[in-house]
Coordinates of C-alpha atoms in Angstrom, one line a residue:
X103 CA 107.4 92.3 63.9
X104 CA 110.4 93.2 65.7
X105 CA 109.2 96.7 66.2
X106 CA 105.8 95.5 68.0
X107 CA 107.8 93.7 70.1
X108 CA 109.8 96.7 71.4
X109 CA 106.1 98.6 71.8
X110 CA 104.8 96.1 73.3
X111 CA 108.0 95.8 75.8
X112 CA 108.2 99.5 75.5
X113 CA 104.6 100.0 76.9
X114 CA 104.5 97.0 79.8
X115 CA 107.8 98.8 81.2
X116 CA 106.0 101.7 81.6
X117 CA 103.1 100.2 83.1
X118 CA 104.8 98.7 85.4
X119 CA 106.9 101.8 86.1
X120 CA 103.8 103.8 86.4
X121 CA 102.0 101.1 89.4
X122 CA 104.8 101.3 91.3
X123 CA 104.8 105.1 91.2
X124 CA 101.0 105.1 91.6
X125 CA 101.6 102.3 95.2
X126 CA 104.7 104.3 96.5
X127 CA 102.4 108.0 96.1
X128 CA 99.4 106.1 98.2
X129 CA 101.8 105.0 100.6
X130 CA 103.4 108.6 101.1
X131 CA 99.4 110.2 100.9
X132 CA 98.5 107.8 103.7
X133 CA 101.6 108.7 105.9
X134 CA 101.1 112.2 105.3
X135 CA 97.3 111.8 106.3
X136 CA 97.8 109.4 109.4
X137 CA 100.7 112.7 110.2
X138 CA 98.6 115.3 110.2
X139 CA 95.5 112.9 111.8
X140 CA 98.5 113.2 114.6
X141 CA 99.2 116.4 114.4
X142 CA 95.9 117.5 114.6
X143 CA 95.1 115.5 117.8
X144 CA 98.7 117.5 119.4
X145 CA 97.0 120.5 118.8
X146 CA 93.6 119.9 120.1
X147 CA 95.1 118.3 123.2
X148 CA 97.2 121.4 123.7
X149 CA 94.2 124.1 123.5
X150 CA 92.0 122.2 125.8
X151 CA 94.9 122.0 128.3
X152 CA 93.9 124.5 131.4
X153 CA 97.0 126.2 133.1

């Protein structure tokens, strides 16, 4: 039984491991996506602009 302990540790590190990943790349996605929200709004500000 000792080795289906270890899987069994083995395979909730790796779960955990793998929702931390998965909530730090939804973080980074929505910062990219509020960015370029931002930087789309900079660039539609500048071509309206008259001179």
């Amino acid at each position: 039984m000792y080795y289906a302990d270890e899987i069994i540790d083995f395979l909730q590190t790796n779960r955990i491991l793998a929702l931390k990943l998965d909530y730090a790349l939804t973080d980074v996605n929505n910062a990219l996506s509020a960015q370029r929200e931002l930087i789309g709004k900079g660039a539609s500000a500048l071509c309206t602009t008259h001179y």
